[in-house]
PDB file of C-alpha atoms and ligand atoms in Angstrom:
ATOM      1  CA  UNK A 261       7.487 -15.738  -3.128  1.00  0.00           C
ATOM      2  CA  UNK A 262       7.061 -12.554  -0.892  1.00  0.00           C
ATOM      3  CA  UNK A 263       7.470  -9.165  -2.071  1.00  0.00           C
ATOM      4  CA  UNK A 264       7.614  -5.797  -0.728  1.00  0.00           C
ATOM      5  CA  UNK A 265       5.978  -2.842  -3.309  1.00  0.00           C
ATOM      6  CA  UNK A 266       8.198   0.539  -1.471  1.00  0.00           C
ATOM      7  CA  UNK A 267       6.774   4.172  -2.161  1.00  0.00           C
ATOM      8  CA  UNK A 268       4.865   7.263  -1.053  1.00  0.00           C
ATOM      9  CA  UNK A 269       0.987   7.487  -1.198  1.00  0.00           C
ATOM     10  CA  UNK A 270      -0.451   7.461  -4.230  1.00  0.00           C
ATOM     11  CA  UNK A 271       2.886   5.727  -6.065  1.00  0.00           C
ATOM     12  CA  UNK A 272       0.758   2.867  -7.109  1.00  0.00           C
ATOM     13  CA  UNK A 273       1.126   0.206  -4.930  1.00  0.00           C
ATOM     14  CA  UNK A 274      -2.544  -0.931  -4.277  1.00  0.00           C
ATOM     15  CA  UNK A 275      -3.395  -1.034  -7.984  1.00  0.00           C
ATOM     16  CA  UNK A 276      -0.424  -3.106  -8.820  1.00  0.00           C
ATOM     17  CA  UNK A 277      -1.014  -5.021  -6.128  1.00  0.00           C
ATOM     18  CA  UNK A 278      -4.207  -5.779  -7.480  1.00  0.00           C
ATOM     19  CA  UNK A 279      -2.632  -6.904 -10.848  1.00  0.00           C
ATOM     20  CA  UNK A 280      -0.560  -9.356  -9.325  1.00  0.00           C
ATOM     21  CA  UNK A 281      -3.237 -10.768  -7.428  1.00  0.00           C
ATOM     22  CA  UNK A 282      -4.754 -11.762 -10.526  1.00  0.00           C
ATOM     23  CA  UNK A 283      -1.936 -12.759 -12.145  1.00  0.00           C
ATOM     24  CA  UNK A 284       0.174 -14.471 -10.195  1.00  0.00           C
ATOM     25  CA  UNK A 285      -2.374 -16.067  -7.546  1.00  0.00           C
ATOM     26  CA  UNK A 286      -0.314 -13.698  -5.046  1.00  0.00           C
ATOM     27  CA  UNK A 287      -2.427 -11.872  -2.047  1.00  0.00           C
ATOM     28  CA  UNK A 288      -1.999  -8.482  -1.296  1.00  0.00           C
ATOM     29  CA  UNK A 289      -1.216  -7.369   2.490  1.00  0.00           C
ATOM     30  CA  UNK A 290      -2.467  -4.077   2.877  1.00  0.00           C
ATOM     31  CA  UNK A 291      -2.744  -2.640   6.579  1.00  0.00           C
ATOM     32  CA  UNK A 292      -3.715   0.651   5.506  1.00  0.00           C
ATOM     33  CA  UNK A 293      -6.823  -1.713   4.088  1.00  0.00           C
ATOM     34  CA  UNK A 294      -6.476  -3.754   6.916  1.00  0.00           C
ATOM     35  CA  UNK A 295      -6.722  -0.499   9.053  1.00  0.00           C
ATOM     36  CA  UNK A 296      -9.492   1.297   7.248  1.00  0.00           C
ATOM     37  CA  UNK A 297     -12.264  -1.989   7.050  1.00  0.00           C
ATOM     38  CA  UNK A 298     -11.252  -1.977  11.059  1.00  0.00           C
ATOM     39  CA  UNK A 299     -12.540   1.828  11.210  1.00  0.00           C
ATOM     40  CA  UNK A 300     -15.615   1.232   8.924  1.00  0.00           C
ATOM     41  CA  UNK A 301     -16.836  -1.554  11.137  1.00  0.00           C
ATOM     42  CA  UNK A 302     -16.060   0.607  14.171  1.00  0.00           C
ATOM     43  CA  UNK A 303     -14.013  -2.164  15.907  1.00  0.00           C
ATOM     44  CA  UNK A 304     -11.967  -1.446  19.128  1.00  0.00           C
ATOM     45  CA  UNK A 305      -9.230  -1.130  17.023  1.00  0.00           C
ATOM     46  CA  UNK A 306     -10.739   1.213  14.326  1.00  0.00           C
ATOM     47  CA  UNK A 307     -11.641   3.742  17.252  1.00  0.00           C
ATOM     48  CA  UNK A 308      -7.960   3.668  18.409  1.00  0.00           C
ATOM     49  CA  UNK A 309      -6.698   4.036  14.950  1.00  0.00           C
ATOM     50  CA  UNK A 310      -9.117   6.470  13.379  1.00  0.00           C
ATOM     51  CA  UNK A 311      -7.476   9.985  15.010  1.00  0.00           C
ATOM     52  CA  UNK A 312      -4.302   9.448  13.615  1.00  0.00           C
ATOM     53  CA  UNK A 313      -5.125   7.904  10.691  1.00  0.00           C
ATOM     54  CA  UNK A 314      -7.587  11.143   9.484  1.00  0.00           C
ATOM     55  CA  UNK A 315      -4.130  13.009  10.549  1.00  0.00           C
ATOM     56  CA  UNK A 316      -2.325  11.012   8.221  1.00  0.00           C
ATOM     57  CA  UNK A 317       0.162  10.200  10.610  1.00  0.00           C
ATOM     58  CA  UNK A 318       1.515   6.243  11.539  1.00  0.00           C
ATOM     59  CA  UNK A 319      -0.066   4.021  14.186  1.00  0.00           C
ATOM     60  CA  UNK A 320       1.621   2.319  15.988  1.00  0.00           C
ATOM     61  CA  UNK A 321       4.363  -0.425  14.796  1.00  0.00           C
ATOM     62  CA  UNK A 322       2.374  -2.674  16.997  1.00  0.00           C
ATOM     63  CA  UNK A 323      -0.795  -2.271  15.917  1.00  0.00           C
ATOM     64  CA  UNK A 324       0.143  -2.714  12.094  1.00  0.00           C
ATOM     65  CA  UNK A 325       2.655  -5.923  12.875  1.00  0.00           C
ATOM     66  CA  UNK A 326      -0.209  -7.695  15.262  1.00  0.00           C
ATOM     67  CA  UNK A 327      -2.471  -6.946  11.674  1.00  0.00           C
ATOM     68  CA  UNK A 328       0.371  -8.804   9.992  1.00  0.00           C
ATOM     69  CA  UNK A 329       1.150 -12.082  11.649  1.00  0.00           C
ATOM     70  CA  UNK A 330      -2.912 -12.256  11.808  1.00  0.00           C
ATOM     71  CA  UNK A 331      -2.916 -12.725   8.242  1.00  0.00           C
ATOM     72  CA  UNK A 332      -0.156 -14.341   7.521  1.00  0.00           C
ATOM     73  CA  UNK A 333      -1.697 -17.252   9.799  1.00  0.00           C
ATOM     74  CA  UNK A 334      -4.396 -16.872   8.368  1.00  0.00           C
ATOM     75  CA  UNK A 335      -2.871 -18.159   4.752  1.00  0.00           C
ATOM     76  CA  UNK A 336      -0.753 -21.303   3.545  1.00  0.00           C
ATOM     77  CA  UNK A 337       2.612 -21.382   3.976  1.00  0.00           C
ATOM     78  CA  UNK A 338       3.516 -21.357   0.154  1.00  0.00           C
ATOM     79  CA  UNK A 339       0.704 -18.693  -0.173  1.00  0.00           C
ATOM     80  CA  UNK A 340       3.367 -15.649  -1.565  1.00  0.00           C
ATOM     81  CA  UNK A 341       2.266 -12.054  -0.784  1.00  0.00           C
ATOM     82  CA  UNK A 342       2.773  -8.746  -1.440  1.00  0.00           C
ATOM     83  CA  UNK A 343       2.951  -6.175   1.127  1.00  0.00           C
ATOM     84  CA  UNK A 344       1.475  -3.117   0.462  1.00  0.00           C
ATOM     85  CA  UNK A 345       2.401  -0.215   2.522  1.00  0.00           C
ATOM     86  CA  UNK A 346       3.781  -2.745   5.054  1.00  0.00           C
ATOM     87  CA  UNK A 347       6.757  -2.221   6.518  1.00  0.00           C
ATOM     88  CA  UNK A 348       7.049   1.781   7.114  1.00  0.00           C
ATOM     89  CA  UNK A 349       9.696   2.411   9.462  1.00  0.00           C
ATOM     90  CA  UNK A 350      13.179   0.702  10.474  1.00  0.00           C
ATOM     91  CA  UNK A 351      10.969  -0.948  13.431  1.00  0.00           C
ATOM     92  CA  UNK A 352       9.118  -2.581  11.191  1.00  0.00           C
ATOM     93  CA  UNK A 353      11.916  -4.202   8.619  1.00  0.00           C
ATOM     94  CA  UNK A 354      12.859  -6.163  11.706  1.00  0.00           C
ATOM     95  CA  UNK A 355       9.833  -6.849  12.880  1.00  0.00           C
ATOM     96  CA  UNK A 356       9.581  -8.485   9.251  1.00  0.00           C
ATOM     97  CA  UNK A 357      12.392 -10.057   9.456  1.00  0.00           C
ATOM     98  CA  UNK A 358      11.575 -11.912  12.928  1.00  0.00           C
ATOM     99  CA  UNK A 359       7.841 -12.507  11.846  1.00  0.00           C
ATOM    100  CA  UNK A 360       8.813 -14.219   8.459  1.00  0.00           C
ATOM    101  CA  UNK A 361      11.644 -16.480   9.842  1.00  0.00           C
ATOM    102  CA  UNK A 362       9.413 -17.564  12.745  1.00  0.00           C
ATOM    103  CA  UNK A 363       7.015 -18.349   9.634  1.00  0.00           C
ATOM    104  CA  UNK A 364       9.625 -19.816   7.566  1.00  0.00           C
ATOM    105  CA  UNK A 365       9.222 -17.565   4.875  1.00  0.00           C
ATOM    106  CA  UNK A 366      11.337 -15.713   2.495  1.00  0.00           C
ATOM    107  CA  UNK A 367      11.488 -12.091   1.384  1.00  0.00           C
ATOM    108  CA  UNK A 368      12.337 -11.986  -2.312  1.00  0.00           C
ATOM    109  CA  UNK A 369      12.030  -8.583  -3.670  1.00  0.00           C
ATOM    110  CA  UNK A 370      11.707  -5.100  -2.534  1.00  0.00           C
ATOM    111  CA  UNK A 371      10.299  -3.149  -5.724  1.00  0.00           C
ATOM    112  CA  UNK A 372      10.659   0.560  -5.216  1.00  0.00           C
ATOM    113  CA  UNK A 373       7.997   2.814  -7.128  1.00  0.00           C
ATOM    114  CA  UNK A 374       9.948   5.766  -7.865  1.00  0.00           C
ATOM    115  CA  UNK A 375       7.759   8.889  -8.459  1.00  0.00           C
ATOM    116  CA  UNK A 376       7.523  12.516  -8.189  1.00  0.00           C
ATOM    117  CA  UNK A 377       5.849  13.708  -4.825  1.00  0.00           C
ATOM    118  CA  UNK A 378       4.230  16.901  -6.468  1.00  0.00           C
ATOM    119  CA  UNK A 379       2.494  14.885  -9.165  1.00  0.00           C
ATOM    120  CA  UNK A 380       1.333  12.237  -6.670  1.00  0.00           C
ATOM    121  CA  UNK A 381      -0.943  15.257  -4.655  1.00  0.00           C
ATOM    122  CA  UNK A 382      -2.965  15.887  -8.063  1.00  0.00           C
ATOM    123  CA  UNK A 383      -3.415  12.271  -8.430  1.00  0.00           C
ATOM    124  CA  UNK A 384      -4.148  11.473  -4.785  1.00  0.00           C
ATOM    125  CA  UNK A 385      -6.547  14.224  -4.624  1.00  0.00           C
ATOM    126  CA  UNK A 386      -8.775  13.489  -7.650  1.00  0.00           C
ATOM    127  CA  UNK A 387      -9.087   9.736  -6.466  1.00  0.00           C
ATOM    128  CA  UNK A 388     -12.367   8.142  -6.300  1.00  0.00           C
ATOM    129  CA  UNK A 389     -13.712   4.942  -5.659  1.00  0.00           C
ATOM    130  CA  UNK A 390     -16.991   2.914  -6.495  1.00  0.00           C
ATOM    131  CA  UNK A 391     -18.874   2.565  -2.920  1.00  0.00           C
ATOM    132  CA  UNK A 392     -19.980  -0.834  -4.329  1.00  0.00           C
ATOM    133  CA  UNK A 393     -17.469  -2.920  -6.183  1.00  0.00           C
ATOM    134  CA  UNK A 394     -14.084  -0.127  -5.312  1.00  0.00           C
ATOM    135  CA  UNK A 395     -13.749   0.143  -8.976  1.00  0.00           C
ATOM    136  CA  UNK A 396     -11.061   2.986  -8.794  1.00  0.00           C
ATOM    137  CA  UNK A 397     -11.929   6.727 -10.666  1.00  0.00           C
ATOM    138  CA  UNK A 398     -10.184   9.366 -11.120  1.00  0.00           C
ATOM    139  CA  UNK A 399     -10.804  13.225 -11.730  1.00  0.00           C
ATOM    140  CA  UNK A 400      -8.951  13.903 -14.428  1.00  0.00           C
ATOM    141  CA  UNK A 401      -7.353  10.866 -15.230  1.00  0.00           C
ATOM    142  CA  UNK A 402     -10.262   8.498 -15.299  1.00  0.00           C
ATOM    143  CA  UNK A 403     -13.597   9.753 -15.292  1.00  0.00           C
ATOM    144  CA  UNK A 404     -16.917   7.378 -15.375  1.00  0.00           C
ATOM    145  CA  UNK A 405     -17.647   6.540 -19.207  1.00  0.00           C
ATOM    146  CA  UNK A 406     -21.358   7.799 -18.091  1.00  0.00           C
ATOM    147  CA  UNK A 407     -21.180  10.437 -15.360  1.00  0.00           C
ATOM    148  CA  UNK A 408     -21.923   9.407 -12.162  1.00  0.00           C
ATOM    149  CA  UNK A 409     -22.444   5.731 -12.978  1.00  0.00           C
ATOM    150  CA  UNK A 410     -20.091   2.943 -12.094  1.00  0.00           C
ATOM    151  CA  UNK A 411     -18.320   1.397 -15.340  1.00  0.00           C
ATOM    152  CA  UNK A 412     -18.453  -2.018 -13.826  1.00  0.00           C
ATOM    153  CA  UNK A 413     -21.362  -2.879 -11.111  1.00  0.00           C
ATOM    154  CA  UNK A 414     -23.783   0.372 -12.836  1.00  0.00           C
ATOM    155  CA  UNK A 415     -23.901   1.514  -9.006  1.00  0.00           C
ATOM    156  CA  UNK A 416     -24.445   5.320  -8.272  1.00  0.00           C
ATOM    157  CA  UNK A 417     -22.324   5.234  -5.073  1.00  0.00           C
ATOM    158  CA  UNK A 418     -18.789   6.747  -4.934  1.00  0.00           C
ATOM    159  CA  UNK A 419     -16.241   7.397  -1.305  1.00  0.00           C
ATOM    160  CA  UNK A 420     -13.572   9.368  -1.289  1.00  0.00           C
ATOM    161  CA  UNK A 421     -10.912   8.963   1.457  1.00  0.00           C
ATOM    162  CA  UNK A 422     -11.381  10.732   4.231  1.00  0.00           C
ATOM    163  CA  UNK A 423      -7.007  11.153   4.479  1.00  0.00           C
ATOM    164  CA  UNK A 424      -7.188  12.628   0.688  1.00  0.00           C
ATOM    165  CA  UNK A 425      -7.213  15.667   1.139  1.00  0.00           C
ATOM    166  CA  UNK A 426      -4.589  18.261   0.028  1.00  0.00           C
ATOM    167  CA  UNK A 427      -3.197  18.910   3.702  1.00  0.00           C
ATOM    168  CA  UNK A 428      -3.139  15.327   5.178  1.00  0.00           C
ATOM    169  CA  UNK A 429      -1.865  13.897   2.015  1.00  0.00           C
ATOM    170  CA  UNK A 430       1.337  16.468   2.364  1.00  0.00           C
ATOM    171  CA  UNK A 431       1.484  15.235   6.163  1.00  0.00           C
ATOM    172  CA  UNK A 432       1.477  11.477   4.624  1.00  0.00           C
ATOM    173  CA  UNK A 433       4.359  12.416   2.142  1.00  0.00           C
ATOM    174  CA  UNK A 434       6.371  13.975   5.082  1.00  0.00           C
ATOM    175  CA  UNK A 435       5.577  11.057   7.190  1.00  0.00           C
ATOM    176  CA  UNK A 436       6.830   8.778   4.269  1.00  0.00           C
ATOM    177  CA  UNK A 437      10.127  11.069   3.748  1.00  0.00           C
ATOM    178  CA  UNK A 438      10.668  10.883   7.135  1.00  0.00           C
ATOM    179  CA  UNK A 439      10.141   7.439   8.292  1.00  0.00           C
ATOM    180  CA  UNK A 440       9.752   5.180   5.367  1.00  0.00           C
ATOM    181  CA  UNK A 441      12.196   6.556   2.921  1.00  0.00           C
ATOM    182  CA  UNK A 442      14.972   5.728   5.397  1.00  0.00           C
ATOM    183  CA  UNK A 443      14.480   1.618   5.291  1.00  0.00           C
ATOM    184  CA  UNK A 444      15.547   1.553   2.055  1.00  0.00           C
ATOM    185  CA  UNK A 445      19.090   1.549   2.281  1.00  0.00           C
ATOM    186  CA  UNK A 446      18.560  -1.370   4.298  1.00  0.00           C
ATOM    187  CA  UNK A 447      17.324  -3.606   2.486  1.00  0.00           C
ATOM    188  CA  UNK A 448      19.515  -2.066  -0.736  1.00  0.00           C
ATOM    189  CA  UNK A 449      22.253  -3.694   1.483  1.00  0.00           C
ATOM    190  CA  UNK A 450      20.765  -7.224   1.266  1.00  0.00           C
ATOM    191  CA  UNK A 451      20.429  -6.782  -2.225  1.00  0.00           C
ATOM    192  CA  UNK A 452      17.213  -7.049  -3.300  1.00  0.00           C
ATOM    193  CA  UNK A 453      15.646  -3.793  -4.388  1.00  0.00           C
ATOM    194  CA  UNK A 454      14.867  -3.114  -7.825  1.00  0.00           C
ATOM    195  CA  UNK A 455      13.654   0.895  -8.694  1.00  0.00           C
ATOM    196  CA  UNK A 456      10.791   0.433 -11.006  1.00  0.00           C
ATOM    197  CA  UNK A 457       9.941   3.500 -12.763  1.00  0.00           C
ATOM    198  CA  UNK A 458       6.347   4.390 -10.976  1.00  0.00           C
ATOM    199  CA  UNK A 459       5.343   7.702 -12.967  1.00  0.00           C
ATOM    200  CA  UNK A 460       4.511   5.230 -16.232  1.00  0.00           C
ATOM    201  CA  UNK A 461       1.247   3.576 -17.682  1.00  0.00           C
ATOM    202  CA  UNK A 462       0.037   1.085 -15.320  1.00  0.00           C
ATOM    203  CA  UNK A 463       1.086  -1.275 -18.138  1.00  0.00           C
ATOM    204  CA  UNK A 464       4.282   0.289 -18.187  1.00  0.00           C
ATOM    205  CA  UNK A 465       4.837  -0.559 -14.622  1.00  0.00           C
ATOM    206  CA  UNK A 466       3.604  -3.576 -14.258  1.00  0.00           C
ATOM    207  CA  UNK A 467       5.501  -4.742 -17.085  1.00  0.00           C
ATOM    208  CA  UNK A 468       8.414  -3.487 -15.307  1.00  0.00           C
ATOM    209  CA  UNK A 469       7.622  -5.514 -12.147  1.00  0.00           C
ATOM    210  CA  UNK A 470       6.884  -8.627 -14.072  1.00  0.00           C
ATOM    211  CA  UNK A 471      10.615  -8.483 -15.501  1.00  0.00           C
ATOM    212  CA  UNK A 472      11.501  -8.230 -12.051  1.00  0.00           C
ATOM    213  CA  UNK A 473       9.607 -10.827 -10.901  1.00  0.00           C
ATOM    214  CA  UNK A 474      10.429 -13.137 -14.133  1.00  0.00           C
ATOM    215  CA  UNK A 475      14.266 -13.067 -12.914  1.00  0.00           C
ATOM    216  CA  UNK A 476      13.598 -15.952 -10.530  1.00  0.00           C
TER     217      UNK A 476
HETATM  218  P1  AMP B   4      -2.327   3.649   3.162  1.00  0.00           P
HETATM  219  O1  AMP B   4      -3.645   3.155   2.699  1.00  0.00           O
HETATM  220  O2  AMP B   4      -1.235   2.624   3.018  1.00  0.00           O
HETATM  221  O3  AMP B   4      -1.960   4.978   2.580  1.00  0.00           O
HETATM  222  O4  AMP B   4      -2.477   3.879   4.743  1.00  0.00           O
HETATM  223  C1  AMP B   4      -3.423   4.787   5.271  1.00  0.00           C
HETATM  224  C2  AMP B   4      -3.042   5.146   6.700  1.00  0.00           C
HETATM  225  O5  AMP B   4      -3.031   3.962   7.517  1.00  0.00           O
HETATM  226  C3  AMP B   4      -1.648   5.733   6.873  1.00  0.00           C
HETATM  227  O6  AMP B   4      -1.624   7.118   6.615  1.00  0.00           O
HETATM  228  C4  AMP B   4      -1.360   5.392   8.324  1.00  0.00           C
HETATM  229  O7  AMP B   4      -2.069   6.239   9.212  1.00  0.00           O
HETATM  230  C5  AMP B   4      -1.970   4.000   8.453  1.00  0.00           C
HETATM  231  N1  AMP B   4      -1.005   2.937   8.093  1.00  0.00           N
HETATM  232  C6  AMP B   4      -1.104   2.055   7.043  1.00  0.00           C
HETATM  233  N2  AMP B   4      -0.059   1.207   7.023  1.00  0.00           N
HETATM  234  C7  AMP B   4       0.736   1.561   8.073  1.00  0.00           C
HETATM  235  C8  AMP B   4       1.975   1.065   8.564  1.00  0.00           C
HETATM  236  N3  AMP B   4       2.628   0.049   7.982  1.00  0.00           N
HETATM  237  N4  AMP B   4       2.481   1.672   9.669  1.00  0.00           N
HETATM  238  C9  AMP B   4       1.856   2.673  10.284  1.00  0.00           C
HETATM  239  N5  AMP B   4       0.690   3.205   9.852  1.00  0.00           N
HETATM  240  C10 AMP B   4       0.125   2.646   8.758  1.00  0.00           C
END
C-alpha cells in the first residue's frame, strides 16, 4: 500500500510518518530528508540544492522525482510507502503517476493534515532535534525531562533547522499555498483523500489515520 501524508510544514507529516514506519512495516519517503542528508554530506547535489532550500523555496521537480524513483528501486516491490512532502506541485502528481505505473504500483490514500497555518509558525519555530539519535524537542511543547540532555541517547547535542526560522518558514507556507495546496483537488477527483484533523494529539491523529488506513 502507498500513501501520500498532504499538508504545510510543520502539519505533522514526518512524525506520523515515523509511527507508521513502526507500525505498519511501511517506509517513509521524505525528499526534504532526502534533500537535507544530500546538503550535510556536501554532495553535488546538496550544493545545488542548499540556496534555495535555506530560502525555503522548491527545487526543482526534477531533482526531487530523480530522488524518488532512486528509492523506490532501491525497495521491494510490495515494500508500501509513505510519501512525505512528496509530491508538491501539479508537475509532480503526474510525475507520480507515470513513476508508479512504470513500477507497477498503486496509490491508495492521500491523507490531508488539516491545520491552522498561524499555529504551525509557533510550533515550527520552537522545533528541536537531538544531533545524535533526532529524538524530536520542542520549546514549549516538549522540553528535555533534564535540560539540555537527550531523553533517549543522554547526548548533549541538539540542531535546529537552518529553514526554521520565522521568515523562511512564512516563505514555505506561501510556497505550500501556492503550489501544493492546488494538487489537491486532483486527486479529490480520483477519490481518495481523506481530511484528517492535524491540530490533535499525535495519538489523536494517528488514530485518525489508522481508521483510514483500516478501511482496506
Ligand atoms: P521539508 O522537510 O519537506 O519541509 O522540505 C524542506 C525543503 O526541501 C523545502 O522547503 C524545499 O526547499 C525542499 N523540498 C522538499 N521536498 C520537496 C519537493 N517535493 N519539491 C520541491 N522541493 C522540496
Amino acid at each position: 500500500m502507498d500513501i501520500i501524508l498532504l499538508g504545510p510544514p510543520g502539519a505533522g507529516k514526518g512524525t506520523q510518518a515515523g509511527l507508521l514506519e513502526g507500525g505498519h512495516g511501511m517506509v517513509q519517503i521524505s525528499t526534504g530528508d532526502m534533500l537535507r542528508a544530500a546538503k550535510t554530506a556536501n554532495t553535488e547535489l546538496g550544493q545545488r540544492v542548499k540556496a534555495v532550500m535555506d530560502s525555503g523555496e522548491l527545487v526543482s521537480d526534477e531533482i526531487v522525482s530523480n530522488l524518488i524513483m532512486e528509492k523506490l528501486d532501491d525497495l521491494g516491490p510490495d515494500q508500501g510507502v509513505i510519501f512525505d512532502g512528496y509530491p508538491r506541485t501539479e508537475a509532480q502528481v503526474y510525475s507520480l503517476d507515470e513513476i508508479l505505473t512504470a513500477r507497477n504500483r498503486k496509490l491508495h490514500h492521500v491523507i490531508e493534515l488539516a491545520v491552522d497555518v498561524e499555529a504551525l509558525v509557533e510550533r515550527i519555530t520552537g522545533r528541536f532535534t537531538c544531533g545524535n539519535c533526532g529524538e524530536g524537542y520542542h520549546d514549549t511543547f516538549k522540553q528535555p525531562t533534564k535540560e539540555g540532555v537527550c531523553d533517549v541517547c543522554g547526548s548533549t547535542e541538539f540542531k535546529r533547522r537552518p529553514d526554521d526560522n520565522e521568515e523562511t518558514v512564512r516563505t514555505r507556507m506561501g510556497e505550500y499555498r501556492a503550489k501544493t495546496q492546488p494538487i489537491l483537488p486532483i486527486y479529490e477527483e480520483r477519490g481518495i483523500v481523506t481530511k484528517v484533523d492535524g491540530m490533535g494529539s499525535m495519538d489523536a491523529v494517528s488514530n485518525a489515520i489508522e481508521a483510514v488506513l483500516a478501511l482496506d
